[in-house]
CSV table of C-alpha atoms and ligand atoms in Angstrom, one decimal:
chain,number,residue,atom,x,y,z
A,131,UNK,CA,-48.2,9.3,-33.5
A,132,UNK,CA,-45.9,8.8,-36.1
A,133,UNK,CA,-47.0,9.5,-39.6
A,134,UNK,CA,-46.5,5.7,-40.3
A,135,UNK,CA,-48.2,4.6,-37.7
A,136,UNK,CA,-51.0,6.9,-38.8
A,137,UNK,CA,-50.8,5.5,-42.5
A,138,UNK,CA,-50.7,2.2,-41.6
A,139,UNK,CA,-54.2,2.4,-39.2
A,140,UNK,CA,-55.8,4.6,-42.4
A,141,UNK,CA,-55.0,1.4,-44.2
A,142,UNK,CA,-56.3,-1.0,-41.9
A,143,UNK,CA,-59.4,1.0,-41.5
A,144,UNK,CA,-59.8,1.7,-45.8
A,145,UNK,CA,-59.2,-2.4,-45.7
A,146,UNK,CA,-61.9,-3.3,-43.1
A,147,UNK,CA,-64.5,-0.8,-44.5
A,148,UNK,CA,-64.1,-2.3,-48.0
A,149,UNK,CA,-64.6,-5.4,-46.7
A,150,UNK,CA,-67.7,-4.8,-45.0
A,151,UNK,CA,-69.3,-2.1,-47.6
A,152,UNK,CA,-67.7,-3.8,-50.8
A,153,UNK,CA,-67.9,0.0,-52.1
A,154,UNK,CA,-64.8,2.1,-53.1
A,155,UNK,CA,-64.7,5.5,-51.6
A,156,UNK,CA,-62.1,6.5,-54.0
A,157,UNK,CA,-64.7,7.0,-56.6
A,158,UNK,CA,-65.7,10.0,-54.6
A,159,UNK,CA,-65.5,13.3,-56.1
A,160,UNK,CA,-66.6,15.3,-53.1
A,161,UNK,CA,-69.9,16.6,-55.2
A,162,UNK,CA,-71.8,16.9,-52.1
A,163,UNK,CA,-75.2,15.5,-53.7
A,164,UNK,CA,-75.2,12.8,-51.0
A,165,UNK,CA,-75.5,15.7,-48.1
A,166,UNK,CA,-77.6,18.0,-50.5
A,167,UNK,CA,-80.1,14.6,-50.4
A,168,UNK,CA,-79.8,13.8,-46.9
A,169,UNK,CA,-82.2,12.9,-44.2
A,170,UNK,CA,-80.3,13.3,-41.4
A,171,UNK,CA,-78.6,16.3,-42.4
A,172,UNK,CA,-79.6,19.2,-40.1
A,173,UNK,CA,-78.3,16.3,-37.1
A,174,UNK,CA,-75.6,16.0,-37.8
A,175,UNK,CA,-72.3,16.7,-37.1
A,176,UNK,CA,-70.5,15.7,-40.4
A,177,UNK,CA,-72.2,16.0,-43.7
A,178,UNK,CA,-71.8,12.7,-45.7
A,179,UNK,CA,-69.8,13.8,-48.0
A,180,UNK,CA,-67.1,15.0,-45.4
A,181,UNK,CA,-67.5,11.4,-44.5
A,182,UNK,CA,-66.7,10.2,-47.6
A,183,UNK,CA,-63.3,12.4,-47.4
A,184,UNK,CA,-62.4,10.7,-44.2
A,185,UNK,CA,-63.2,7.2,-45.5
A,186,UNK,CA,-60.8,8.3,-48.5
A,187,UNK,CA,-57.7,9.4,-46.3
A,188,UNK,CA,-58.6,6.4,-43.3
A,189,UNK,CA,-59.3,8.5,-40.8
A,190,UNK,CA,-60.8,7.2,-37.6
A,191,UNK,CA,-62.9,10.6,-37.0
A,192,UNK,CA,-64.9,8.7,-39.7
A,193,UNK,CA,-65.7,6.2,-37.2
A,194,UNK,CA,-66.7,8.3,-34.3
A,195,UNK,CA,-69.0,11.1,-35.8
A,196,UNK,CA,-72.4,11.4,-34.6
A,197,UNK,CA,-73.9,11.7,-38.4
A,198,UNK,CA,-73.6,7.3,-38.8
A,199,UNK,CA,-76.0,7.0,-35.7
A,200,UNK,CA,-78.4,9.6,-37.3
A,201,UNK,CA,-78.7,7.9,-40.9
A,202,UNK,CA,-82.2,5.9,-41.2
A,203,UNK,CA,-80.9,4.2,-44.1
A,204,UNK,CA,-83.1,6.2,-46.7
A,205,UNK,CA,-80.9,5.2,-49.2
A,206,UNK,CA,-81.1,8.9,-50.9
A,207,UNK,CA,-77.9,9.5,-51.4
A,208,UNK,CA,-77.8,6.1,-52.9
A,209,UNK,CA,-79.8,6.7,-55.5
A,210,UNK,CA,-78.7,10.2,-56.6
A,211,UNK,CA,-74.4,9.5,-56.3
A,212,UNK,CA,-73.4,10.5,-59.6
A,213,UNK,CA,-70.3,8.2,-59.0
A,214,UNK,CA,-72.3,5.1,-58.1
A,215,UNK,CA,-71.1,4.6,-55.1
A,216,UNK,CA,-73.3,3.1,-52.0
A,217,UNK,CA,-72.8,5.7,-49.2
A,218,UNK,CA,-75.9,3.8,-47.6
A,219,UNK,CA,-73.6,0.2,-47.2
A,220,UNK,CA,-70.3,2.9,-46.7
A,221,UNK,CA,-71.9,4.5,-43.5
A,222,UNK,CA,-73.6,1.0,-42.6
A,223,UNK,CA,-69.4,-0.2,-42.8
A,224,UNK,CA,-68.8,2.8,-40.2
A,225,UNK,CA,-71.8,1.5,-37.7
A,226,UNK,CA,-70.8,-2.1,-37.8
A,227,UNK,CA,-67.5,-1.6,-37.0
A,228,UNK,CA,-68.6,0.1,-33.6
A,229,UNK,CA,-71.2,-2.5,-33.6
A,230,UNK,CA,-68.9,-5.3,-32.9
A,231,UNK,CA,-66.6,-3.5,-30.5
A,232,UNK,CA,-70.1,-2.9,-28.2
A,233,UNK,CA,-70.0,0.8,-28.8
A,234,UNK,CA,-73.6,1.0,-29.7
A,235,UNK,CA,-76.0,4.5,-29.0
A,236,UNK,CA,-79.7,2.8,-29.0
A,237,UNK,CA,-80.7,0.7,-25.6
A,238,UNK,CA,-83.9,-0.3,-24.6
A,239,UNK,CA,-84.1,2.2,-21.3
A,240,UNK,CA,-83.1,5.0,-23.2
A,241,UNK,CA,-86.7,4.7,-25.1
A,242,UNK,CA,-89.3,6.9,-23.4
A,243,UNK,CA,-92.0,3.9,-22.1
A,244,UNK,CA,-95.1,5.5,-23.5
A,245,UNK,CA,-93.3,5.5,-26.7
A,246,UNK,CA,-92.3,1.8,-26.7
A,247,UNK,CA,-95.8,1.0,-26.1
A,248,UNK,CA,-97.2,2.8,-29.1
A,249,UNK,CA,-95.1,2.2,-32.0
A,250,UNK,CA,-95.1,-0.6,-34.6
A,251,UNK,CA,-92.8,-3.8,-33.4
A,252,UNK,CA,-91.1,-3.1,-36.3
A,253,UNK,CA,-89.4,0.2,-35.3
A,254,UNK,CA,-87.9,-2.0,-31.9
A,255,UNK,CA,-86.3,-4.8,-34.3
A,256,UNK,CA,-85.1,-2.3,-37.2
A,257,UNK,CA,-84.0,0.3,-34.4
A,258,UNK,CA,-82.0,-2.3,-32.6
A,259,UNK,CA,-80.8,-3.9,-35.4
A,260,UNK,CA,-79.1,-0.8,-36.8
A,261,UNK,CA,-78.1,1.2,-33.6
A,262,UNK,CA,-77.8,-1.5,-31.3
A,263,UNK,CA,-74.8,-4.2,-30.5
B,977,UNK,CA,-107.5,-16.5,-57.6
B,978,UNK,CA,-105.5,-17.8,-54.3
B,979,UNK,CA,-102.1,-15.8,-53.7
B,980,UNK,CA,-99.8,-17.1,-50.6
B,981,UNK,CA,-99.3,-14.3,-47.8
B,982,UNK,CA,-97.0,-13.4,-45.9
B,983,UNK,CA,-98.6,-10.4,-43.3
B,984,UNK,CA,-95.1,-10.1,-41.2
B,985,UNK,CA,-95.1,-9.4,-37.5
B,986,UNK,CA,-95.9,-5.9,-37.0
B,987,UNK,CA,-99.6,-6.8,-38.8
B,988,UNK,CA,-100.6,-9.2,-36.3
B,989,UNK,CA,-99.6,-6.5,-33.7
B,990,UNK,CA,-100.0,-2.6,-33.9
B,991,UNK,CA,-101.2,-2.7,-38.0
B,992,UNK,CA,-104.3,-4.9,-37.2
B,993,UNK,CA,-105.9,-2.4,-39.3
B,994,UNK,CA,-103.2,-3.2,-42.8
B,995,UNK,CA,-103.8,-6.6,-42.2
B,996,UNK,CA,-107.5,-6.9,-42.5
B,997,UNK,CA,-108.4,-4.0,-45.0
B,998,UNK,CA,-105.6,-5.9,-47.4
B,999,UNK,CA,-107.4,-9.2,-46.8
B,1000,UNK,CA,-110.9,-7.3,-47.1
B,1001,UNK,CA,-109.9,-5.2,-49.9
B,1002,UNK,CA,-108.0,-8.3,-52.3
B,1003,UNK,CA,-110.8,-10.6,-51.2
B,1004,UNK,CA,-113.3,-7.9,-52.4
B,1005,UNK,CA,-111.6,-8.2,-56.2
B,1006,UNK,CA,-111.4,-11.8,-55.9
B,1007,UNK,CA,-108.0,-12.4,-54.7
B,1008,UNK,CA,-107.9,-15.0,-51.9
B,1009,UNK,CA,-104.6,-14.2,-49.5
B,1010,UNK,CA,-103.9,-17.5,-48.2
B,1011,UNK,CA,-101.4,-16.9,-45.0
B,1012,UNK,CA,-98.4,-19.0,-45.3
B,1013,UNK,CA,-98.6,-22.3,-42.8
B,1014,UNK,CA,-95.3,-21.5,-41.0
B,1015,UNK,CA,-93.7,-17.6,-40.8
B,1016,UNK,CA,-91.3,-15.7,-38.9
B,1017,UNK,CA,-90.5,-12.1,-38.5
B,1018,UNK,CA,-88.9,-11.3,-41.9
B,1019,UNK,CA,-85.7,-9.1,-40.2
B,1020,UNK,CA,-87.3,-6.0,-41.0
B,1021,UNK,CA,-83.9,-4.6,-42.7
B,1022,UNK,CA,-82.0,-5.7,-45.0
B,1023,UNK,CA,-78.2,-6.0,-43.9
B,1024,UNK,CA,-76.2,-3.5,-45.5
B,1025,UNK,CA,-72.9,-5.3,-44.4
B,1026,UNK,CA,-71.9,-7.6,-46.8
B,1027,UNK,CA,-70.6,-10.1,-44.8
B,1028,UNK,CA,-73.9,-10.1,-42.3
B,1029,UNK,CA,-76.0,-13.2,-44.1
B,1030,UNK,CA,-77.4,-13.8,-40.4
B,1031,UNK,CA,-79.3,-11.3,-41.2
B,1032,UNK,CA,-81.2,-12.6,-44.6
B,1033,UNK,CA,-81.7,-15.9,-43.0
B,1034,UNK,CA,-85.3,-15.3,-41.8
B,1035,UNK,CA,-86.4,-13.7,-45.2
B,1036,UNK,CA,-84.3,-16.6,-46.8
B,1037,UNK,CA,-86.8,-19.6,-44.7
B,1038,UNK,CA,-90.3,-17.3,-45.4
B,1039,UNK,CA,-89.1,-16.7,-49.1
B,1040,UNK,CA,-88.2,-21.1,-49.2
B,1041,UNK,CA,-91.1,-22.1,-47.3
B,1042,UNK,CA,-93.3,-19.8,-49.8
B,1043,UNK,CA,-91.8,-21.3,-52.6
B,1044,UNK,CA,-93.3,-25.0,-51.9
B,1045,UNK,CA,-96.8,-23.1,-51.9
B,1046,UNK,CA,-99.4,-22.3,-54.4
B,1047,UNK,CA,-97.7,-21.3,-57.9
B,1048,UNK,CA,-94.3,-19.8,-56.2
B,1049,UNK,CA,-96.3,-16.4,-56.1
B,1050,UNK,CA,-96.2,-14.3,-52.3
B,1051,UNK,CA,-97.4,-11.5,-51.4
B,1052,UNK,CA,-96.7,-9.0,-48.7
B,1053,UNK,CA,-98.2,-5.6,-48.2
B,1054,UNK,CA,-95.4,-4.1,-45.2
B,1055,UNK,CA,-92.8,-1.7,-46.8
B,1056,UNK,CA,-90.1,-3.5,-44.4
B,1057,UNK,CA,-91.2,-6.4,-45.0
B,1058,UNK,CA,-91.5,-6.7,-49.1
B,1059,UNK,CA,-87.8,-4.7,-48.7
B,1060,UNK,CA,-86.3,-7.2,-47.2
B,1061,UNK,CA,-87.9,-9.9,-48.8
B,1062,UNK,CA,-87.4,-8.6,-52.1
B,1063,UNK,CA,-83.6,-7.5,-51.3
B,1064,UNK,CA,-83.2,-11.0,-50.1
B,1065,UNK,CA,-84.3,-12.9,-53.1
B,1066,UNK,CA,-82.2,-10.6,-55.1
B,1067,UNK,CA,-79.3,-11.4,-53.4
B,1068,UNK,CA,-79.8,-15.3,-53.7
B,1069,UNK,CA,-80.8,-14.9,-57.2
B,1070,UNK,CA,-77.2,-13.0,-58.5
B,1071,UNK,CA,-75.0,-13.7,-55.3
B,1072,UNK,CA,-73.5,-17.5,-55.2
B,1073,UNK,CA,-72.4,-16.7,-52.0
B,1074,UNK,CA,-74.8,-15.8,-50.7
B,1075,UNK,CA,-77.3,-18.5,-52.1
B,1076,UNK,CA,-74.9,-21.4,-50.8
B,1077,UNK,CA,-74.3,-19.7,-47.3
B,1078,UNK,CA,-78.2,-18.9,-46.9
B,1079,UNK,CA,-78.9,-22.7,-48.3
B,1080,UNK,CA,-76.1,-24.7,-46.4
B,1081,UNK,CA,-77.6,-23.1,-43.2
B,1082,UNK,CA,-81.3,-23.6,-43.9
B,1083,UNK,CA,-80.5,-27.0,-45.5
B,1084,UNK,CA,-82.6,-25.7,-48.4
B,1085,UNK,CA,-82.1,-25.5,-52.1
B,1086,UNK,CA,-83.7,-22.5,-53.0
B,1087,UNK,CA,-82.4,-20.4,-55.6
B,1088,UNK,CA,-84.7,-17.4,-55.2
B,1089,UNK,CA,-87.9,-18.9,-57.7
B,1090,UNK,CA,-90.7,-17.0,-55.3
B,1091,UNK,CA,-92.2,-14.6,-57.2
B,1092,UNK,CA,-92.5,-11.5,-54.4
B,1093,UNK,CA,-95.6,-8.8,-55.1
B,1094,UNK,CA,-96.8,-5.9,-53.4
B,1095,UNK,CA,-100.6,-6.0,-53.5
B,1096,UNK,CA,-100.3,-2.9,-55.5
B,1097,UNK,CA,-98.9,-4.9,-57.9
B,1098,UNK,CA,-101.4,-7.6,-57.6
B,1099,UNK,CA,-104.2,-5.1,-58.1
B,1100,UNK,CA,-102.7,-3.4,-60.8
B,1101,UNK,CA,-101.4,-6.6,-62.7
B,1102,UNK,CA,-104.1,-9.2,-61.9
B,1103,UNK,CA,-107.0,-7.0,-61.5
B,1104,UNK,CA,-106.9,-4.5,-63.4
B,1105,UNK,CA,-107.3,-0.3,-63.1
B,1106,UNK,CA,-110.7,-1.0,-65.7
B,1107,UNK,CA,-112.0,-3.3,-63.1
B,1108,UNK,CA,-111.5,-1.4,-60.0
B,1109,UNK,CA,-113.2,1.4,-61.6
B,1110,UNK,CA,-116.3,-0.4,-61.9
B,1111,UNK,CA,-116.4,-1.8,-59.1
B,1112,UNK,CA,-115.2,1.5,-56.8
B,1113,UNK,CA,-118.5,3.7,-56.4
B,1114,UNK,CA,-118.5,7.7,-56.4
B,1115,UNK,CA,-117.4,7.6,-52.4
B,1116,UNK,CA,-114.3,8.9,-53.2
B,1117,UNK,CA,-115.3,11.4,-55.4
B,1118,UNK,CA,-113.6,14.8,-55.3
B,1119,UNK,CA,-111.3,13.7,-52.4
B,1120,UNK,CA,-107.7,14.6,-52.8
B,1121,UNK,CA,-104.9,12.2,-51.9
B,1122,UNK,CA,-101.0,12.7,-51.6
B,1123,UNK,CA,-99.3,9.2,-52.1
B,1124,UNK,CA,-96.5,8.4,-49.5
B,1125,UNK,CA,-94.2,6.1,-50.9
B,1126,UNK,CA,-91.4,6.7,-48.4
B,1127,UNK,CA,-87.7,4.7,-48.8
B,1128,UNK,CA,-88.7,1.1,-48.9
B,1129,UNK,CA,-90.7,0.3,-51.8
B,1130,UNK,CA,-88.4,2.0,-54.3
B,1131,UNK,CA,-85.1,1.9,-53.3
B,1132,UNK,CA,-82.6,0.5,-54.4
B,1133,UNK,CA,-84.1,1.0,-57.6
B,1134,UNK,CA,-82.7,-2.0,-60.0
B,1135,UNK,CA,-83.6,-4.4,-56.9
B,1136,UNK,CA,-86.8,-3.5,-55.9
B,1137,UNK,CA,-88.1,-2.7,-59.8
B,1138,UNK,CA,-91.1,-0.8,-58.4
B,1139,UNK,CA,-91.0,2.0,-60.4
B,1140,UNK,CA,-88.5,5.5,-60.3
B,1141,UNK,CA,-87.1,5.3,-56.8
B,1142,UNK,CA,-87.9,8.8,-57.1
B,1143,UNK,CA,-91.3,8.9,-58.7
B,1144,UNK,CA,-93.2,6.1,-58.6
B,1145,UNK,CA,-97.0,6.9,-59.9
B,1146,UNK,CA,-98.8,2.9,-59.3
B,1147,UNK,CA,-100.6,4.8,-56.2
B,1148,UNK,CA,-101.6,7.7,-58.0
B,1149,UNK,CA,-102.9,5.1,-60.9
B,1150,UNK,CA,-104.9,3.4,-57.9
B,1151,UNK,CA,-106.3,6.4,-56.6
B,1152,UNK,CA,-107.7,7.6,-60.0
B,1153,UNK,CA,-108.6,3.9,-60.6
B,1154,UNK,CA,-110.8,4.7,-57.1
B,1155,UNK,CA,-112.5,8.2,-58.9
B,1156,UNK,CA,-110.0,10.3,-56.2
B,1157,UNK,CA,-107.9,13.0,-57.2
B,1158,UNK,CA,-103.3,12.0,-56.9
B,1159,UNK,CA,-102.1,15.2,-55.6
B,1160,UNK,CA,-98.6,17.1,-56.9
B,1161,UNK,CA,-96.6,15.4,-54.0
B,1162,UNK,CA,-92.7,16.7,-54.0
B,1163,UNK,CA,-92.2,14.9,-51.1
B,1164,UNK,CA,-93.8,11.2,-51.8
B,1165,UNK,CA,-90.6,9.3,-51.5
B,1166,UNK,CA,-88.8,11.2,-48.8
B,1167,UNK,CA,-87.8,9.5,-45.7
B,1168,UNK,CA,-90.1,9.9,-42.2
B,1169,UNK,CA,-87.1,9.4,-40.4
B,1170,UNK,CA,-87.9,5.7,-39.8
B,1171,UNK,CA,-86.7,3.9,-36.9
B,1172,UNK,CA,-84.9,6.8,-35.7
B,1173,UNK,CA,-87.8,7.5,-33.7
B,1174,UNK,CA,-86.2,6.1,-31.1
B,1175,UNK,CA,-83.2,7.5,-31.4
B,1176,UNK,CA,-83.9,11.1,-32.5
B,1177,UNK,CA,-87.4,11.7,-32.4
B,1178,UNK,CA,-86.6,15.6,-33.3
B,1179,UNK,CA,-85.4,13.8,-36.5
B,1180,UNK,CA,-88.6,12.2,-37.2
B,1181,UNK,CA,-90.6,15.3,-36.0
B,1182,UNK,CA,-88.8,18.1,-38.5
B,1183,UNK,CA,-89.2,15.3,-41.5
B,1184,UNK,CA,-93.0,14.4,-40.8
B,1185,UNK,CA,-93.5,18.3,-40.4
B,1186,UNK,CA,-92.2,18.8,-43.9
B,1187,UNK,CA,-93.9,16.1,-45.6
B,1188,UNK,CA,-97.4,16.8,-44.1
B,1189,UNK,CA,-96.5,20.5,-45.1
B,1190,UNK,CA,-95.8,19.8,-48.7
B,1191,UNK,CA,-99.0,17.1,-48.5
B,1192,UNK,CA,-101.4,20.3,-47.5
B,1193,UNK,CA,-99.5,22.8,-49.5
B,1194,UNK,CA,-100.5,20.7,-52.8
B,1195,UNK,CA,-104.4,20.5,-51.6
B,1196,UNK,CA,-104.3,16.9,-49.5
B,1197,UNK,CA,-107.1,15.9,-47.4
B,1198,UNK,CA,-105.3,12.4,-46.8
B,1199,UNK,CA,-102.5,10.8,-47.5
B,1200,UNK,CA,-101.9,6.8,-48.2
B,1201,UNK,CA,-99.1,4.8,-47.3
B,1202,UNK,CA,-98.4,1.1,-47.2
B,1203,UNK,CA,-95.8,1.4,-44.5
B,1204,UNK,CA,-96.9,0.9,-40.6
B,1205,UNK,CA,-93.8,2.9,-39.7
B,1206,UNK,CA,-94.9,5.7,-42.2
B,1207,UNK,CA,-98.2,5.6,-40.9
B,1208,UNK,CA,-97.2,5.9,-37.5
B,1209,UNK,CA,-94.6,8.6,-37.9
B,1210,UNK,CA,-96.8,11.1,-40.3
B,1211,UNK,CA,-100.1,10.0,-37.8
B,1212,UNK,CA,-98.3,10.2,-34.3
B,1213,UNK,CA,-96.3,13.0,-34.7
B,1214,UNK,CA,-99.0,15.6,-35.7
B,1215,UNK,CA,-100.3,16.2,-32.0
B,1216,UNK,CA,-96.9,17.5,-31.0
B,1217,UNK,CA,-96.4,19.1,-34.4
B,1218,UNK,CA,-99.6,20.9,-33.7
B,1219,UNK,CA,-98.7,22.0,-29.7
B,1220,UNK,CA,-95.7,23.9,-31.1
B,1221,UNK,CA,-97.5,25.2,-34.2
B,1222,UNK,CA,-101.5,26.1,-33.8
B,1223,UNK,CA,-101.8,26.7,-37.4
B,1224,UNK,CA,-100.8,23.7,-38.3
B,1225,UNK,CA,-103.7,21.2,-39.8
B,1226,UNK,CA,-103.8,18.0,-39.3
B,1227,UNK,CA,-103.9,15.6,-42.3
B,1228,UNK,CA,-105.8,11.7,-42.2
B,1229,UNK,CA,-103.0,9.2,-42.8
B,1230,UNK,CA,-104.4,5.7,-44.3
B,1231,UNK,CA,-102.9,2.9,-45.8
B,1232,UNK,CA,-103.7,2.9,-49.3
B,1233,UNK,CA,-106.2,-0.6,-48.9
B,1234,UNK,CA,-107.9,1.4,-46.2
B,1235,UNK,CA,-109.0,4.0,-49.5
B,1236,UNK,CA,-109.6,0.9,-51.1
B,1237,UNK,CA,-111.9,-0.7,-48.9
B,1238,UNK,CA,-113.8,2.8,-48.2
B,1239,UNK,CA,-114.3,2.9,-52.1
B,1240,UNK,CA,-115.4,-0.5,-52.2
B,1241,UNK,CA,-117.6,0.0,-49.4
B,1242,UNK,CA,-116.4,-2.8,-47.3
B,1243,UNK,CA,-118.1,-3.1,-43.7
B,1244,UNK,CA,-116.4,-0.7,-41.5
B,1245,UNK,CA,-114.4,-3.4,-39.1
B,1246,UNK,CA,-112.7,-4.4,-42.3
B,1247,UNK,CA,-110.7,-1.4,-42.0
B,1248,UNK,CA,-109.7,-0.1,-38.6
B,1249,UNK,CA,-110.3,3.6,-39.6
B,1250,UNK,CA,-110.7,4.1,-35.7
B,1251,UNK,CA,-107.6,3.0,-34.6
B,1252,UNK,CA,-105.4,6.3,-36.2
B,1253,UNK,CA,-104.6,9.6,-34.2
B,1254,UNK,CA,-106.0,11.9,-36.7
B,1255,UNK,CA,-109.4,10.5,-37.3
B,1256,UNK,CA,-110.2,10.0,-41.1
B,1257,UNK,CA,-113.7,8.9,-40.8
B,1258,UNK,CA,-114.9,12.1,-41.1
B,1259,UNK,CA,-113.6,12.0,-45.1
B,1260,UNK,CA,-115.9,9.1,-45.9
B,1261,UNK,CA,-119.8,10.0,-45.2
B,1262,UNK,CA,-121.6,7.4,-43.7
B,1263,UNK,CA,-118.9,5.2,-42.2
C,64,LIG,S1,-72.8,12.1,-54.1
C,64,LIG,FE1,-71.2,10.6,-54.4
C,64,LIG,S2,-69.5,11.6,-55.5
C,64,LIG,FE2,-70.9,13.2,-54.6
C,64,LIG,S3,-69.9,13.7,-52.6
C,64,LIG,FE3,-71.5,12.1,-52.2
C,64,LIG,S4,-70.4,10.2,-52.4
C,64,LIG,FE4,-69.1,11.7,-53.3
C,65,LIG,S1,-78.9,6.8,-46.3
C,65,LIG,FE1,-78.2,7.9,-44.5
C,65,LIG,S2,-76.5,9.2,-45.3
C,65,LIG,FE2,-77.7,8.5,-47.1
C,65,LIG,S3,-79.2,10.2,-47.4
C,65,LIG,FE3,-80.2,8.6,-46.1
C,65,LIG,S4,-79.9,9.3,-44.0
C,65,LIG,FE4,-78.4,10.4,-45.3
């Protein structure tokens, strides 16, 4: 790929995620607070912050990391980022975007059945409404 | 004192026992919970996309419909729920957007006037800590609680207004309101790992192992929640915590209007204590 060709699908993607997370990665100064907070951390396979430095340069890895499908949405790192900035609605940007291709990693059969019948209904609707297309 | 109620889906289902130990327990200090006529499931999570309205719309209609009830008050006791609910209001309250897409859909003209409260709001604002005291007996005396607040009641912080999203204290106030002992609890608004449980219940596992660790290391014999997810997590998990680990102990995890109920001495099928994994009837003698 060209390196245009590159810069021009970084912008597309910067473009879309703003759009979606209304926050601006640029404000990111690679502190690593977020990870240091994080839930999800010893899952996965990009700490937050190095997905905030993807988001920065538009790079689709961003987009295809495990770590977005491992987030519950604790909102931790949104409440310690000493920029301000919403890595919750940021990494929310990176699931919907898969979300609305169909590239989703949460489907009913994958769910161990005595486990469906035990938890709280809400754990089906919030699970499929963040993991599921 | 009448208060709409919304009690949200998962409380009519699995969290039978939230449902009537918060009715029991408010009706006990004179606050009536009057269900709301008409209700849907609230969404459970707020969107975090901002062009997703779709999904505010059902917290939209409960949070309309409750607004042409009582004195625009409405209470709901689910962490997901008042999240939501809460999160929702906000964003018709200081979003135009928002509050004309939401309306123009419903074919409403609500401009976020309900007034949303956590009963732990209720009992601390309406009641009243002096009042619970005298009416809460010794039951609870001695007993040592860690107070689980998780993600949802908290965060984010300037829209829920429940306190520090990091340290909130209205449980511990209710538990030495009740004559228990609050516990040093590092972990109290950590995250269980939520609905990940279905998605990577090792997730949920390692996180429910270190908050029921940090619960014990700080002296807990219980812990209170107001979250059925919570509950379920820190509750469910501690049978497979405990194969892997044998010197693990296993901690009681209530919702907080369960400890309210026992101190009040409500009648025992007010408050469900049998329905949890790890029994906690052995912490209140004679129930
Ligand atoms: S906490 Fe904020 S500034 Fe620090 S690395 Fe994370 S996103 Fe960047
Ligand atoms: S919201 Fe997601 S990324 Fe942020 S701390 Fe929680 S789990 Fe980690």
């Amino acid at each position: 790929m060209t390196t245009d060709l590159a810069s021009k699908m970084g912008q597309e993607l910067s473009g879309k995620i703003l759009e979606i997370s209304g926050q601006n990665p640029h404000l990111c100064m690679q502190c690593g607070t977020c990870s240091a907070s994080c839930t999800g951390i010893d899952l996965m396979d990009l700490l937050p912050r190095q997905v905030m430095r993807l988001i920065q340069l538009g790079n689709a890895r961003a987009l295809a990391c495990r770590s977005i499908w491992i987030c519950s949405t604790c909102l931790l790192c949104t409440a310690r980022c000493p920029r301000g900035i919403d890595i919750a609605r940021l990494m929310e940007a990176l699931r919907v975007i898969n979300l609305r291709k169909g590239n989703e990693v949460l489907a009913p059969e994958k769910i161990p059945v005595d486990l469906i019948k035990e938890v709280p209904q809400m754990a089906l609707t919030s699970g499929f409404r963040k993991l599921s297309a | 004192m009448r208060i709409p109620y919304f009690p949200g889906c998962t409380l009519y289902t699995k969290a039978r026992n939230l449902d009537n130990s918060t009715r029991a327990s408010l009706g006990a200090l004179g606050v009536e919970l009057a269900e709301l006529p008409q209700w849907t499931c609230c969404g459970t999570v707020f969107p975090l996309a901002q062009d997703n309205y779709m999904g505010m719309v059902a917290a939209a209609r409960i949070l309309a419909n409750a607004a042409k009830e009582g004195d625009g008050r409405l209470v709901t006791v689910c962490s997901f729920c008042y999240n939501v609910l809460k999160r929702v209001n906000y964003a018709i309250k200081n979003n135009p957007e928002a509050k004309n897409k939401l309306n123009t859909y419903l074919e409403e003209n609500y401009a976020g006037e309900t007034r949303l409260l956590h009963p732990l709001e209720v009992i601390r604002d309406e009641v009243g800590w002096e009042r619970i005291k005298s009416k809460a007996g010794e039951n609870l005396k001695g007993l040592k609680v860690a107070c689980y607040y998780g993600c949802l009641l908290t965060r984010p912080a300037q829209e829920m207004a429940f306190g520090d999203p990091e340290n909130p204290t209205v449980m511990e106030e209710l538990v030495c309101a009740l004559g228990a002992e609050p516990t040093v609890f590092p972990h109290k608004t950590k995250c269980c790992g939520s609905y990940q449980l279905l998605n990577s219940s090792e997730l949920v596992l390692s996180r429910v192992r270190e908050i029921l660790c940090s619960a014990a290391a700080h002296g807990a014999q219980a812990i209170i929640t107001s979250c059925p997810l919570c509950q379920f997590n820190l509750d469910w998990a501690q049978e497979k915590i405990e194969q892997n680990d044998p010197g693990f102990t296993k901690i009681p995890v209530l919702y907080f209007t369960q400890l309210l109920g026992a101190a009040l001495a409500l009648p025992a099928q007010n408050l469900g204590l049998e329905q949890h994994y790890v029994d906690p009837r052995p912490l209140f003698t004679g129930m």
